[in-house]
């Protein structure tokens, strides 16, 4: 579960975004630019994991949503952690370490 909202990770990755915000399309556009020479991100599994982590974060924190550059932070985390733990680590970096201020609109 997401500690802040109490929402399970699986539920967040299944949540549809507001079509006006176009978040899934923005994420997909940046996925091909995320460590293009890293074999993991050339696989369906790697692409899916990256999309799920970024989409879940956008659902978790709609004020920030998704911003360019978050894909690289999430990508590094996914090289070492499974998607749910990568999401939790991203959330921690954003809220507790202060990375959120970098991505605020």
XYZ file of N, CA and C in Angstrom:
315
model
N 0.834 -1.195 0.000
C 0.000 0.000 0.000
C 0.870 1.246 0.000
N 0.331 2.290 -0.608
C 0.947 3.598 -0.548
C 0.663 4.130 0.848
N 1.721 4.372 1.610
C 1.549 4.767 3.003
C 0.764 6.064 3.147
N 0.973 7.008 2.253
C 0.313 8.304 2.383
C -1.183 8.217 2.098
N -1.562 7.517 1.043
C -2.973 7.486 0.663
C -3.680 6.204 1.076
N -2.924 5.160 1.397
C -3.516 3.882 1.740
C -3.964 3.084 0.527
N -3.675 3.577 -0.661
C -4.081 2.913 -1.898
C -3.046 1.873 -2.301
N -3.469 0.634 -2.560
C -2.516 -0.388 -3.009
C -1.887 -0.005 -4.353
N -0.619 -0.378 -4.527
C 0.126 -0.081 -5.749
C -0.616 -0.601 -6.974
N -1.131 -1.829 -6.909
C -1.843 -2.425 -8.052
C -3.047 -1.576 -8.457
N -3.696 -0.983 -7.484
C -4.847 -0.130 -7.788
C -4.394 1.174 -8.448
N -3.264 1.713 -7.996
C -2.762 2.956 -8.587
C -2.343 2.754 -10.039
N -1.712 1.608 -10.343
C -1.276 1.412 -11.729
C -2.456 1.163 -12.662
N -3.586 0.759 -12.106
C -4.774 0.511 -12.924
C -5.659 1.752 -13.062
N -5.352 2.792 -12.285
C -6.175 3.997 -12.301
C -5.993 4.758 -13.604
N -7.095 5.116 -14.205
C -7.068 5.901 -15.447
C -6.833 7.371 -15.101
N -5.988 7.995 -15.888
C -5.704 9.416 -15.711
C -6.780 10.247 -16.399
N -6.886 11.492 -16.004
C -7.766 12.448 -16.670
C -7.278 12.630 -18.108
N -8.132 12.364 -19.109
C -7.695 12.472 -20.507
C -7.186 13.866 -20.877
N -7.665 14.886 -20.185
C -7.224 16.254 -20.449
C -5.737 16.433 -20.141
N -5.243 15.682 -19.169
C -3.852 15.847 -18.743
C -2.877 15.062 -19.610
N -3.339 14.026 -20.300
C -2.504 13.285 -21.241
C -1.267 12.649 -20.597
N -1.349 12.321 -19.310
C -0.193 11.776 -18.582
C 0.333 10.488 -19.204
N -0.509 9.500 -19.502
C 0.039 8.268 -20.091
C 0.810 8.510 -21.388
N 0.313 9.422 -22.215
C 1.009 9.716 -23.471
C 2.357 10.388 -23.213
N 2.412 11.289 -22.245
C 3.687 11.936 -21.894
C 4.695 10.903 -21.394
N 4.223 9.973 -20.572
C 5.103 8.920 -20.056
C 5.601 8.061 -21.212
N 4.697 7.622 -22.072
C 5.089 6.763 -23.208
C 6.094 7.465 -24.125
N 5.912 8.751 -24.323
C 6.821 9.511 -25.182
C 8.249 9.500 -24.616
N 8.366 9.584 -23.301
C 9.692 9.617 -22.676
C 10.299 8.235 -22.463
N 9.492 7.193 -22.531
C 10.009 5.850 -22.255
C 11.124 5.451 -23.211
N 11.003 5.795 -24.481
C 12.034 5.448 -25.455
C 13.340 6.192 -25.240
N 13.271 7.285 -24.503
C 14.465 8.094 -24.218
C 15.129 7.702 -22.901
N 14.522 6.785 -22.190
C 15.018 6.408 -20.869
C 16.071 5.323 -21.003
N 17.311 5.700 -20.814
C 18.440 4.771 -20.894
C 18.291 3.843 -22.104
N 18.319 4.387 -23.323
C 18.050 3.587 -24.522
C 19.041 2.447 -24.759
N 20.196 2.499 -24.150
C 21.170 1.406 -24.326
C 21.132 0.391 -23.190
N 20.268 0.619 -22.224
C 20.131 -0.313 -21.102
C 19.201 -1.451 -21.546
N 19.712 -2.685 -21.593
C 18.905 -3.811 -22.092
C 17.554 -3.985 -21.392
N 17.496 -3.739 -20.084
C 16.244 -3.940 -19.351
C 15.116 -3.093 -19.938
N 15.422 -1.870 -20.342
C 14.382 -0.981 -20.850
C 14.059 -1.217 -22.320
N 14.703 -2.201 -22.918
C 14.355 -2.631 -24.273
C 13.337 -3.766 -24.233
N 13.119 -4.336 -23.044
C 12.188 -5.453 -22.898
C 10.778 -4.950 -22.592
N 9.793 -5.777 -22.889
C 8.404 -5.452 -22.553
C 8.271 -5.290 -21.047
N 8.911 -6.185 -20.291
C 8.843 -6.124 -18.826
C 9.389 -4.798 -18.300
N 10.535 -4.380 -18.810
C 11.149 -3.131 -18.359
C 10.307 -1.915 -18.707
N 9.776 -1.895 -19.910
C 8.922 -0.777 -20.334
C 7.649 -0.720 -19.500
N 7.066 -1.876 -19.262
C 5.837 -1.941 -18.463
C 6.100 -1.464 -17.038
N 7.210 -1.922 -16.455
C 7.548 -1.526 -15.086
C 7.742 -0.012 -14.992
N 8.461 0.554 -15.941
C 8.701 1.999 -15.939
C 7.385 2.763 -16.060
N 6.533 2.331 -16.984
C 5.236 2.990 -17.144
C 4.428 2.909 -15.856
N 4.373 1.725 -15.243
C 3.568 1.549 -14.032
C 4.065 2.419 -12.884
N 5.369 2.478 -12.685
C 5.911 3.292 -11.586
C 5.585 4.769 -11.811
N 5.800 5.251 -13.018
C 5.553 6.667 -13.298
C 4.068 7.008 -13.263
N 3.239 6.137 -13.792
C 1.800 6.374 -13.760
C 1.276 6.330 -12.326
N 1.760 5.379 -11.542
C 1.337 5.288 -10.138
C 1.733 6.544 -9.378
N 2.924 7.070 -9.656
C 3.328 8.292 -8.958
C 2.419 9.456 -9.362
N 2.068 9.548 -10.636
C 1.178 10.620 -11.095
C -0.190 10.526 -10.427
N -0.668 9.308 -10.206
C -1.938 9.102 -9.499
C -1.781 9.489 -8.032
N -0.673 9.076 -7.440
C -0.403 9.343 -6.024
C -0.286 10.838 -5.736
N 0.368 11.571 -6.633
C 0.645 12.990 -6.401
C 0.183 13.801 -7.617
N -1.128 14.021 -7.753
C -1.631 14.714 -8.940
C -1.147 16.157 -9.063
N -0.729 16.756 -7.959
C -0.207 18.125 -8.039
C 1.072 18.173 -8.880
N 1.911 17.155 -8.743
C 3.128 17.056 -9.548
C 2.823 16.305 -10.835
N 2.075 15.219 -10.730
C 1.760 14.409 -11.906
C 3.010 13.747 -12.454
N 3.220 13.888 -13.752
C 4.434 13.372 -14.386
C 5.148 14.531 -15.054
N 6.454 14.608 -14.855
C 7.283 15.638 -15.487
C 8.491 14.971 -16.118
N 8.958 15.551 -17.222
C 10.164 15.032 -17.860
C 11.290 14.992 -16.842
N 12.048 13.927 -16.897
C 13.163 13.740 -15.982
C 12.861 12.724 -14.897
N 11.576 12.604 -14.537
C 11.200 11.608 -13.535
C 11.485 10.206 -14.052
N 11.447 10.030 -15.370
C 11.692 8.719 -15.964
C 13.101 8.216 -15.649
N 14.075 9.116 -15.571
C 15.438 8.690 -15.272
C 15.596 8.294 -13.803
N 14.928 9.013 -12.918
C 14.968 8.653 -11.495
C 14.324 7.285 -11.305
N 13.130 7.110 -11.860
C 12.432 5.825 -11.746
C 13.221 4.714 -12.428
N 13.831 5.022 -13.563
C 14.619 4.020 -14.290
C 15.776 3.484 -13.473
N 16.495 4.364 -12.816
C 17.608 3.918 -11.969
C 17.087 3.027 -10.851
N 15.988 3.425 -10.232
C 15.416 2.621 -9.149
C 15.008 1.236 -9.647
N 14.448 1.173 -10.852
C 14.000 -0.111 -11.402
C 15.146 -1.052 -11.751
N 16.336 -0.532 -11.898
C 17.482 -1.411 -12.151
C 17.849 -2.215 -10.910
N 17.371 -1.776 -9.750
C 17.728 -2.419 -8.487
C 16.538 -2.944 -7.689
N 15.343 -2.459 -7.995
C 14.167 -2.795 -7.189
C 13.019 -3.263 -8.080
N 12.117 -4.055 -7.499
C 10.918 -4.423 -8.251
C 10.025 -3.179 -8.357
N 9.049 -3.184 -9.259
C 8.257 -1.969 -9.495
C 7.597 -1.370 -8.254
N 7.033 -2.189 -7.395
C 6.376 -1.627 -6.215
C 7.378 -0.959 -5.287
N 8.520 -1.595 -5.058
C 9.545 -0.972 -4.215
C 10.143 0.257 -4.890
N 10.275 0.226 -6.205
C 10.770 1.399 -6.933
C 9.800 2.567 -6.765
N 8.504 2.291 -6.818
C 7.511 3.345 -6.582
C 7.667 3.913 -5.178
N 7.783 3.035 -4.195
C 7.929 3.503 -2.808
C 9.193 4.339 -2.635
N 10.283 3.902 -3.264
C 11.539 4.653 -3.179
C 11.395 6.011 -3.869
N 10.720 6.040 -5.022
C 10.489 7.302 -5.722
C 9.664 8.241 -4.852
N 8.617 7.718 -4.255
C 7.769 8.536 -3.385
C 8.582 9.089 -2.219
N 9.445 8.276 -1.654
C 10.294 8.714 -0.541
C 11.262 9.811 -0.995
N 11.896 9.614 -2.143
C 12.809 10.637 -2.666
C 12.069 11.950 -2.928
N 10.878 11.844 -3.438
C 10.108 13.044 -3.756
C 9.654 13.772 -2.491
N 9.101 13.038 -1.536
C 8.490 13.691 -0.376
C 9.451 13.928 0.780
N 10.300 12.980 1.057
C 11.159 13.103 2.243
C 12.515 13.727 1.949
N 13.039 13.475 0.766
C 14.359 13.997 0.420
C 14.228 15.365 -0.263
N 13.051 15.671 -0.764
C 12.806 16.981 -1.342
C 12.894 17.066 -2.851
N 12.974 15.922 -3.521
C 13.065 15.927 -4.976
C 11.780 16.452 -5.621
N 10.703 16.382 -4.879
C 9.402 16.841 -5.386
C 9.467 18.292 -5.850
N 10.199 19.129 -5.133
C 10.275 20.551 -5.490
C 10.916 20.759 -6.861
N 11.777 19.843 -7.271
C 12.412 19.931 -8.588
C 11.379 19.744 -9.702
N 10.383 18.915 -9.448
C 9.407 18.561 -10.479
C 8.071 19.300 -10.359
N 7.960 20.210 -9.416
C 6.711 20.970 -9.278
C 6.487 21.830 -10.516
N 5.240 21.880 -11.000
C 4.960 22.721 -12.184
C 5.121 24.200 -11.861
